[in-house]
Coordinates of C-alpha atoms and ligand atoms in Angstrom, one line a residue:
M1 CA 0.0 0.0 0.0
S2 CA 1.4 3.4 -0.9
V3 CA 2.1 5.8 2.0
R4 CA -0.4 8.6 2.7
V5 CA 0.4 10.9 5.6
R6 CA -1.2 14.1 6.7
F7 CA -0.4 17.2 8.5
A8 CA -3.5 18.2 10.4
P9 CA -3.1 21.6 12.2
S10 CA -5.8 23.3 14.2
P11 CA -5.8 26.9 12.8
T12 CA -6.1 28.6 16.2
G13 CA -2.9 30.6 16.3
Y14 CA 0.3 31.4 14.4
F15 CA 2.3 28.6 12.7
H16 CA 5.2 27.9 15.1
I17 CA 8.4 25.9 15.0
G18 CA 6.8 22.8 16.6
S19 CA 4.0 22.5 14.0
A20 CA 6.5 23.2 11.2
R21 CA 8.7 20.3 12.4
T22 CA 5.7 18.0 12.4
A23 CA 4.7 19.1 8.9
L24 CA 8.3 18.6 7.7
Y25 CA 8.7 15.1 9.2
N26 CA 5.5 14.1 7.5
W27 CA 6.6 15.5 4.2
L28 CA 10.1 14.0 4.4
Y29 CA 8.5 10.6 5.2
A30 CA 6.1 10.9 2.3
K31 CA 8.8 11.9 -0.1
N32 CA 11.2 9.2 1.1
H33 CA 8.4 6.6 0.5
R34 CA 7.2 8.2 -2.7
G35 CA 3.9 8.6 -1.0
K36 CA 1.4 11.4 -0.7
F37 CA 1.4 14.3 1.8
I38 CA -2.0 15.7 2.7
L39 CA -2.9 19.0 4.4
R40 CA -6.1 18.8 6.5
I41 CA -7.4 21.8 8.5
E42 CA -8.8 20.7 11.8
D43 CA -11.1 23.7 12.4
T44 CA -13.8 22.2 14.5
D45 CA -13.1 24.7 17.2
E46 CA -15.1 27.3 15.3
V47 CA -14.6 30.0 17.9
R48 CA -10.8 29.9 18.0
S49 CA -10.2 29.0 14.3
T50 CA -9.3 31.9 12.1
V51 CA -8.6 32.5 8.4
H52 CA -5.5 34.4 9.4
S53 CA -4.2 31.3 11.0
I54 CA -5.0 29.1 7.9
R55 CA -3.1 31.7 5.8
S56 CA -0.1 31.6 8.1
I57 CA 0.0 27.7 7.9
I58 CA -0.2 27.8 4.1
N59 CA 2.4 30.6 3.8
G60 CA 4.6 28.8 6.4
L61 CA 4.6 25.6 4.3
K62 CA 5.2 27.6 1.2
Y63 CA 8.2 29.3 2.8
L64 CA 9.7 25.8 3.6
G65 CA 9.0 24.6 0.1
I66 CA 6.7 21.9 1.4
K67 CA 4.1 21.1 -1.3
W68 CA 1.0 19.2 -0.4
D69 CA -0.6 16.8 -2.8
E70 CA -4.1 17.3 -1.5
G71 CA -5.7 19.9 0.7
P72 CA -6.6 23.6 0.7
F73 CA -5.0 26.0 -1.7
I74 CA -5.2 29.8 -2.0
I75 CA -6.1 30.9 -5.5
K76 CA -6.8 34.2 -7.0
N77 CA -10.2 34.7 -8.7
E78 CA -10.7 36.8 -11.8
R79 CA -11.1 39.9 -9.6
G80 CA -7.7 39.2 -8.1
D81 CA -9.2 38.4 -4.7
E82 CA -7.8 35.4 -2.8
Q83 CA -10.0 32.4 -2.2
I84 CA -9.2 29.2 -0.2
L85 CA -10.3 26.1 -2.1
S86 CA -9.6 22.3 -1.6
R87 CA -8.0 20.0 -4.2
G88 CA -7.8 16.2 -4.0
D89 CA -10.0 13.1 -4.2
Y90 CA -10.5 12.8 -0.5
G91 CA -11.9 16.2 0.3
P92 CA -13.2 18.4 1.6
Y93 CA -10.0 19.1 3.6
F94 CA -11.6 21.4 6.2
Q95 CA -13.3 19.5 9.1
T96 CA -16.0 22.1 9.3
L97 CA -17.1 21.0 5.8
R98 CA -17.1 17.3 6.8
K99 CA -19.8 17.4 9.5
N100 CA -22.1 15.0 7.6
F101 CA -19.4 12.3 7.8
Y102 CA -19.1 12.6 11.6
S103 CA -22.8 12.5 12.3
K104 CA -23.3 9.6 10.0
F105 CA -20.5 7.6 11.8
A106 CA -21.7 8.7 15.2
D107 CA -25.1 7.3 14.3
E108 CA -23.6 4.1 13.3
L109 CA -21.9 3.7 16.7
L110 CA -25.2 4.6 18.4
K111 CA -27.0 1.9 16.5
K112 CA -24.4 -0.7 17.3
D113 CA -24.7 0.3 20.9
L114 CA -21.0 1.3 21.0
A115 CA -21.9 4.8 21.9
Y116 CA -24.7 6.5 23.8
L117 CA -26.5 9.7 24.3
C118 CA -25.5 11.6 27.4
F119 CA -27.8 14.3 28.8
C120 CA -25.7 15.5 31.6
T121 CA -25.4 19.3 32.0
Q122 CA -22.2 21.2 32.5
E123 CA -23.2 21.8 36.1
E124 CA -23.8 18.1 36.7
L125 CA -20.4 17.2 35.2
E126 CA -18.7 19.8 37.3
E127 CA -20.4 18.5 40.4
M128 CA -19.3 14.9 39.5
R129 CA -15.7 16.2 39.1
K130 CA -15.7 17.9 42.4
K131 CA -17.0 14.8 44.1
Q132 CA -14.4 12.6 42.5
M133 CA -11.7 15.0 43.6
K134 CA -13.0 15.1 47.2
E135 CA -13.1 11.3 47.3
K136 CA -9.7 11.1 45.6
K137 CA -11.2 9.0 42.8
P138 CA -10.0 9.1 39.2
I139 CA -11.5 12.1 37.4
G140 CA -13.8 11.4 34.4
Y141 CA -17.3 10.6 33.3
D142 CA -18.9 8.0 35.6
G143 CA -21.1 6.5 32.9
R144 CA -24.4 7.5 34.4
C145 CA -26.1 7.9 31.0
R146 CA -24.8 4.6 29.7
N147 CA -27.9 2.6 30.3
L148 CA -30.8 5.0 30.1
S149 CA -34.1 3.5 29.0
V150 CA -35.9 5.0 26.0
K151 CA -38.4 6.5 28.5
E152 CA -35.7 8.1 30.6
R153 CA -34.1 9.6 27.5
E154 CA -37.5 11.0 26.4
K155 CA -38.0 12.6 29.8
L156 CA -34.6 14.2 29.7
R157 CA -35.2 15.5 26.2
A158 CA -38.5 16.9 27.3
E159 CA -36.6 18.9 29.9
G160 CA -34.9 20.7 27.0
R161 CA -31.6 19.0 27.4
Q162 CA -29.4 18.6 24.3
P163 CA -27.5 15.3 24.4
V164 CA -23.9 14.7 23.4
V165 CA -22.8 11.4 22.0
R166 CA -20.4 9.5 24.2
F167 CA -18.2 6.6 23.2
K168 CA -18.6 3.5 25.3
V169 CA -15.1 2.6 26.4
P170 CA -14.8 -1.2 26.7
Q171 CA -13.8 -2.3 30.2
G172 CA -10.8 -4.3 31.2
K173 CA -9.1 -4.1 27.9
K174 CA -5.3 -3.7 27.2
I175 CA -4.7 -1.4 24.3
T176 CA -1.3 -1.8 22.7
F177 CA 0.4 -0.2 19.7
V178 CA 3.9 -0.2 18.3
D179 CA 5.0 3.4 18.0
L180 CA 7.4 3.8 15.1
V181 CA 9.6 6.1 17.3
R182 CA 9.1 4.7 20.8
G183 CA 8.3 1.0 20.3
E184 CA 5.5 -0.7 22.1
I185 CA 3.2 1.4 24.2
S186 CA 0.3 0.0 26.3
F187 CA -2.7 1.5 28.0
N188 CA -5.4 0.0 30.2
S189 CA -8.9 0.9 29.0
D190 CA -10.1 1.2 32.6
D191 CA -8.0 4.4 32.8
I192 CA -10.0 5.9 30.0
K193 CA -13.5 7.2 30.7
D194 CA -16.4 7.3 28.2
F195 CA -15.5 10.3 26.1
V196 CA -17.6 12.7 24.0
I197 CA -17.4 12.1 20.3
L198 CA -20.1 14.5 19.1
R199 CA -21.0 17.7 20.9
A200 CA -24.6 18.9 21.4
T201 CA -24.1 21.3 18.6
G202 CA -23.3 18.3 16.3
S203 CA -19.7 19.2 15.9
P204 CA -17.2 16.4 16.5
T205 CA -14.5 16.3 19.1
Y206 CA -10.9 16.0 18.0
N207 CA -10.4 12.3 18.6
F208 CA -13.5 11.3 16.6
A209 CA -13.1 13.6 13.7
C210 CA -9.4 12.7 13.5
V211 CA -10.2 8.9 13.2
V212 CA -13.0 9.3 10.8
D213 CA -10.9 11.5 8.5
D214 CA -7.7 9.4 8.8
H215 CA -9.8 6.4 7.8
L216 CA -11.7 8.1 4.9
M217 CA -8.5 9.7 3.7
E218 CA -6.7 6.3 3.8
I219 CA -3.9 7.6 6.0
T220 CA -1.3 5.0 6.5
D221 CA 0.9 6.7 9.0
V222 CA 0.0 9.2 11.7
I223 CA 3.1 11.3 12.6
R224 CA 2.5 14.0 15.2
G225 CA 3.8 15.5 18.5
E226 CA 4.1 13.4 21.6
D227 CA 1.4 15.5 23.3
H228 CA -1.0 13.2 21.4
I229 CA 0.2 9.9 22.8
S230 CA -2.6 9.9 25.3
N231 CA -5.1 10.4 22.6
T232 CA -3.9 7.4 20.6
P233 CA -5.6 4.6 22.8
K234 CA -9.0 6.5 22.4
Q235 CA -8.5 6.6 18.7
I236 CA -7.5 3.0 18.5
L237 CA -10.8 2.1 20.3
I238 CA -12.7 4.0 17.7
Y239 CA -11.0 2.2 14.9
E240 CA -11.8 -1.1 16.5
A241 CA -15.4 -0.1 17.0
F242 CA -15.7 0.3 13.3
S243 CA -13.4 -2.6 12.5
W244 CA -11.3 -0.2 10.5
E245 CA -7.6 -0.8 9.7
I246 CA -5.5 1.0 12.3
P247 CA -2.7 3.2 10.8
N248 CA 0.9 3.3 12.1
F249 CA 1.6 5.9 14.8
A250 CA 4.8 7.8 15.3
H251 CA 5.1 10.4 18.1
L252 CA 7.7 13.1 17.8
P253 CA 9.7 14.3 20.8
M254 CA 8.8 17.7 22.3
I255 CA 11.0 20.7 21.7
L256 CA 12.6 22.6 24.6
D257 CA 14.4 25.8 24.9
V258 CA 18.2 25.7 25.6
D259 CA 17.6 26.2 29.3
G260 CA 15.4 23.1 29.4
S261 CA 12.1 25.0 29.7
R262 CA 9.2 24.7 27.3
L263 CA 9.5 26.9 24.3
S264 CA 7.8 30.2 25.0
K265 CA 6.6 32.9 22.6
R266 CA 9.5 35.1 23.8
K267 CA 12.0 32.4 23.0
G268 CA 11.6 29.9 20.1
A269 CA 7.9 29.5 19.7
R270 CA 7.8 32.4 17.4
S271 CA 5.8 32.3 14.2
L272 CA 7.7 30.6 11.5
L273 CA 7.1 33.5 9.2
E274 CA 9.0 35.8 11.5
Y275 CA 12.1 33.8 10.6
E276 CA 11.3 34.1 7.0
D277 CA 11.0 37.8 7.4
E278 CA 14.3 38.0 9.2
G279 CA 15.9 36.4 6.3
F280 CA 16.5 32.8 7.3
L281 CA 16.8 30.7 4.1
K282 CA 14.2 28.0 3.6
E283 CA 17.1 25.5 3.1
A284 CA 18.6 26.4 6.5
M285 CA 15.2 26.3 8.2
V286 CA 14.4 22.9 6.7
N287 CA 17.8 21.6 7.6
Y288 CA 17.5 22.9 11.2
L289 CA 13.9 21.6 11.7
A290 CA 15.0 18.2 10.4
L291 CA 17.6 18.0 13.1
L292 CA 15.1 18.9 15.9
G293 CA 14.6 15.3 17.0
W294 CA 16.2 13.4 14.2
G295 CA 19.8 12.7 13.0
T296 CA 22.0 10.4 11.1
Q297 CA 24.3 7.9 12.8
D298 CA 27.3 10.1 12.1
S299 CA 25.5 13.2 13.4
Q300 CA 25.8 15.1 10.1
N301 CA 24.8 18.7 10.5
F302 CA 24.6 20.2 7.0
F303 CA 22.0 18.8 4.6
E304 CA 20.6 19.9 1.3
I305 CA 16.9 19.1 1.0
P306 CA 17.2 16.2 -1.4
E307 CA 19.7 14.5 0.9
L308 CA 17.3 14.9 3.8
I309 CA 14.6 13.2 1.8
E310 CA 16.9 10.4 1.0
K311 CA 18.2 9.9 4.5
F312 CA 15.2 10.6 6.7
S313 CA 13.7 7.7 8.6
L314 CA 11.4 7.5 11.6
S315 CA 13.5 4.9 13.2
R316 CA 16.2 7.5 13.8
V317 CA 13.9 10.0 15.5
N318 CA 14.8 10.5 19.1
T319 CA 12.6 9.9 22.1
S320 CA 14.3 12.5 24.3
P321 CA 13.3 16.2 23.9
A322 CA 14.9 18.2 21.1
I323 CA 16.5 21.5 22.1
F324 CA 15.8 24.6 20.1
D325 CA 19.0 26.6 19.7
E326 CA 18.7 29.7 17.6
N327 CA 22.5 29.9 17.3
K328 CA 22.6 26.7 15.5
L329 CA 19.9 27.9 13.1
L330 CA 22.0 31.0 12.4
W331 CA 25.1 28.9 11.8
L332 CA 23.2 26.7 9.4
N333 CA 21.9 29.8 7.7
I334 CA 25.4 31.1 7.1
Q335 CA 26.5 27.7 5.7
H336 CA 23.6 27.6 3.3
L337 CA 24.2 31.3 2.3
K338 CA 27.7 30.3 1.3
K339 CA 26.3 27.9 -1.3
L340 CA 24.2 30.7 -3.0
S341 CA 25.5 33.0 -5.7
A342 CA 25.3 36.8 -5.2
E343 CA 22.7 36.7 -8.0
E344 CA 20.5 34.3 -6.0
I345 CA 21.0 36.2 -2.8
F346 CA 19.9 39.3 -4.6
K347 CA 16.7 37.6 -5.8
R348 CA 15.8 36.3 -2.4
S349 CA 16.5 39.6 -0.7
Y350 CA 14.8 41.8 -3.2
K351 CA 11.8 42.4 -0.9
I352 CA 14.1 43.4 1.9
L353 CA 16.2 45.7 -0.4
K354 CA 13.0 47.3 -1.6
E355 CA 11.8 47.9 2.0
A356 CA 15.1 49.6 2.7
G357 CA 14.7 51.8 -0.4
L358 CA 17.7 50.3 -2.1
D359 CA 15.8 49.2 -5.1
V360 CA 16.3 52.6 -6.7
Y361 CA 19.9 51.6 -7.6
P362 CA 20.7 49.5 -10.7
E363 CA 20.5 45.8 -10.2
G364 CA 24.0 45.2 -11.4
F365 CA 25.3 47.5 -8.7
L366 CA 23.3 45.9 -6.0
K367 CA 24.5 42.4 -7.0
K368 CA 28.1 43.6 -7.0
A369 CA 27.5 45.1 -3.5
I370 CA 26.1 41.8 -2.3
E371 CA 29.1 40.0 -3.8
L372 CA 31.4 42.3 -1.8
E373 CA 29.7 41.7 1.5
K374 CA 28.6 38.1 0.9
E375 CA 31.0 36.6 3.5
K376 CA 29.4 38.7 6.2
I377 CA 25.8 38.0 5.5
K378 CA 24.3 36.0 8.3
K379 CA 20.7 36.5 7.3
L380 CA 19.1 38.3 4.5
R381 CA 17.9 41.1 6.8
D382 CA 21.5 42.1 7.4
I383 CA 22.0 43.0 3.7
P384 CA 20.7 46.6 3.8
V385 CA 22.8 47.4 6.8
L386 CA 25.9 45.7 5.3
I387 CA 25.7 47.3 1.8
G388 CA 23.8 50.5 2.6
F389 CA 26.9 52.6 3.2
L390 CA 28.1 51.8 -0.3
F391 CA 25.3 53.8 -1.7
A392 CA 24.8 56.5 1.0
D393 CA 25.3 60.2 0.2
E394 CA 26.4 60.9 3.7
I395 CA 28.5 58.6 5.9
D396 CA 28.0 58.5 9.6
Y397 CA 31.5 58.8 11.2
K398 CA 30.7 58.6 14.8
E399 CA 32.2 55.1 15.2
V400 CA 35.6 56.2 13.9
L401 CA 36.0 59.8 15.2
E402 CA 39.1 59.1 17.4
F403 CA 41.4 59.1 14.3
E404 CA 43.7 62.2 14.6
K405 CA 46.0 62.2 11.6
P406 CA 44.2 63.8 8.7
E407 CA 47.5 64.5 6.9
I408 CA 48.0 60.9 6.1
L409 CA 44.6 60.8 4.3
L410 CA 45.2 64.1 2.6
K411 CA 48.4 62.7 1.1
L412 CA 46.8 59.4 0.2
K413 CA 44.0 61.3 -1.5
E414 CA 46.5 62.7 -4.0
I415 CA 47.8 59.2 -4.7
L416 CA 44.3 57.9 -5.5
K417 CA 43.6 60.9 -7.7
N418 CA 46.5 59.9 -9.9
I419 CA 45.5 56.3 -10.4
S420 CA 44.2 56.0 -13.9
D421 CA 43.2 52.4 -13.9
F422 CA 41.0 52.4 -10.7
K423 CA 40.9 48.7 -10.1
A424 CA 41.4 46.9 -6.8
Q425 CA 44.7 45.4 -7.7
E426 CA 46.2 48.6 -9.0
I427 CA 44.8 50.6 -6.0
E428 CA 46.3 48.1 -3.6
R429 CA 49.7 48.3 -5.4
K430 CA 49.7 52.1 -5.2
V431 CA 48.6 52.3 -1.6
R432 CA 51.2 49.8 -0.5
E433 CA 53.9 51.8 -2.3
F434 CA 52.7 54.9 -0.5
C435 CA 53.0 53.2 2.9
K436 CA 56.6 52.3 2.0
E437 CA 57.5 55.7 0.9
Q438 CA 56.0 57.4 3.9
N439 CA 57.6 54.8 6.2
L440 CA 54.1 53.9 7.6
R441 CA 52.9 50.5 8.6
T442 CA 50.1 49.3 6.3
K443 CA 47.5 49.4 9.1
E444 CA 48.3 53.0 9.7
V445 CA 47.0 53.7 6.2
F446 CA 44.5 50.9 5.5
H447 CA 42.5 51.5 8.7
P448 CA 41.9 55.3 8.2
L449 CA 41.1 54.7 4.5
R450 CA 38.5 52.2 5.5
W451 CA 37.0 54.5 8.1
A452 CA 36.9 57.4 5.6
L453 CA 35.2 55.3 3.0
S454 CA 32.7 53.5 5.2
G455 CA 32.6 55.1 8.6
R456 CA 33.2 51.6 10.0
K457 CA 36.0 49.5 11.4
W458 CA 34.9 46.5 9.5
G459 CA 33.6 45.8 6.1
P460 CA 34.4 44.3 2.7
S461 CA 37.8 43.9 1.3
L462 CA 39.3 47.4 1.3
F463 CA 40.5 47.7 -2.3
A464 CA 37.5 45.9 -3.8
M465 CA 35.4 48.5 -1.9
C466 CA 37.5 51.4 -3.4
E467 CA 36.9 50.0 -6.9
F468 CA 33.2 49.6 -6.2
L469 CA 32.8 53.2 -5.0
G470 CA 34.9 54.6 -7.8
K471 CA 37.6 57.3 -7.7
E472 CA 35.3 60.2 -7.3
V473 CA 33.3 58.9 -4.4
C474 CA 36.5 57.7 -2.6
I475 CA 38.0 61.2 -2.9
K476 CA 34.8 62.9 -1.8
R477 CA 34.5 60.6 1.3
I478 CA 38.1 61.1 2.2
E479 CA 37.6 64.9 2.1
K480 CA 34.4 64.7 4.1
F481 CA 36.0 62.5 6.8
V482 CA 39.0 64.9 7.1
E483 CA 36.6 67.7 7.4
V484 CA 34.7 66.0 10.2
I485 CA 37.7 65.1 12.2
G486 CA 38.9 68.7 12.0
G487 CA 41.6 68.6 9.3
K488 CA 41.9 70.8 6.2
K489 CA 40.9 69.5 2.8
Ligands
LIG1 N1 -5.2 19.2 15.1 C1 -4.3 18.4 15.9 C2 -3.2 19.3 16.4 O1 -3.0 20.4 15.8 C3 -3.8 17.3 15.1 C4 -3.2 16.2 15.8 C5 -3.0 15.0 14.9 O2 -2.1 15.1 14.1 O3 -3.7 14.0 15.1 O4 -2.5 19.0 17.3

């Protein structure tokens, strides 16, 4: 049977690192098995689900380059407005559009006496819980509506009570499954209370909708976070009640912050799109997410995406928590940036360059500037700061004001003026010659020249920078710097 996996987010917030990792592992697994990857939106919590969140999921997956074979897609209609549609043979892919399936299957369980109507009110349930706590008994539904007679049910209905449908959990049963990450896991059904599968409003609960959909969508492997392990026995009971084939389960380790605490919004649990906005390459993010809980035997760190697809396996997913370390992400970003040409970096940073107002300069110029600073780029957002000074009309000299020997620069200016072939190599030759003649150490000349040209103590290769700026700008900047530090032109 060919592999079909799904990523099934609840669109109730922004798309964060943990969800992105789950999506990626599903996708890598599907690709590795030449199977299908499905996106299903679990929006049964109609109050908390938002279109904004669906968009952030879709855009987050797009950022990572994760394409889904079936699921919702954003398309533009003739008027140019965006619309969200579903594509695939197993749709719809929004749970709110699948309500008929859930009520039909809940009815089937009621008919088979594997589920029952429960008329308890919120207050009654609360009272039950309080009593259980007081008596130090396990918390959960006590089954009081399990065996109501038809008459009793009618009476409760006549009181205006709206029933929910509860699943009848079989008693004294051992539920065992082999997790593809953790091996065999067992539960005792006595620890599971009869749980709601359909609310009074007719909307399904997560465990029920999930099983109905995974079955109808012919999902072969359920790969999700370990916070769902406790849901798995309930889901297995539902599969068994219908005599449906049970998929494989794989539960991924949780992700902690470097200090061992849970990821918080302030730390790593930021929206994935914030990382895109900061200029983390998709290659680096995918590489990083893949390593959050998985690794090869030789602990390889740098991966291109095709290699990840080839090497990924659930059997090498760890059971211990993964640690989210933004420094490692940054390191990987630098490694992946090294593989890109200045041309490609230019393309990917165009939006950022535009935002910084640098798009007014010719493309060729911008690409050359990126080439000059390529080694120093850690993320795409750095680029305007790194190259901006090359284009600026005015240089800010506050970082380098302590320099007190304007005469060196004034002499050097004359040397530059007389260079006819204003190319890096020739400039370097002439400036070195000047140092020798004046009996100065190179750093006594190179440093102030850099400060004059850039206002900074660091930057691209000095002579390549001179060439990029051109003779006229170099001279103008030297004059300005000399003026600022109080020398004569
Ligand atoms: N909607 C659930 C979540 O976002 C899906 C869990 C699952 O994959 O079964 O956690």
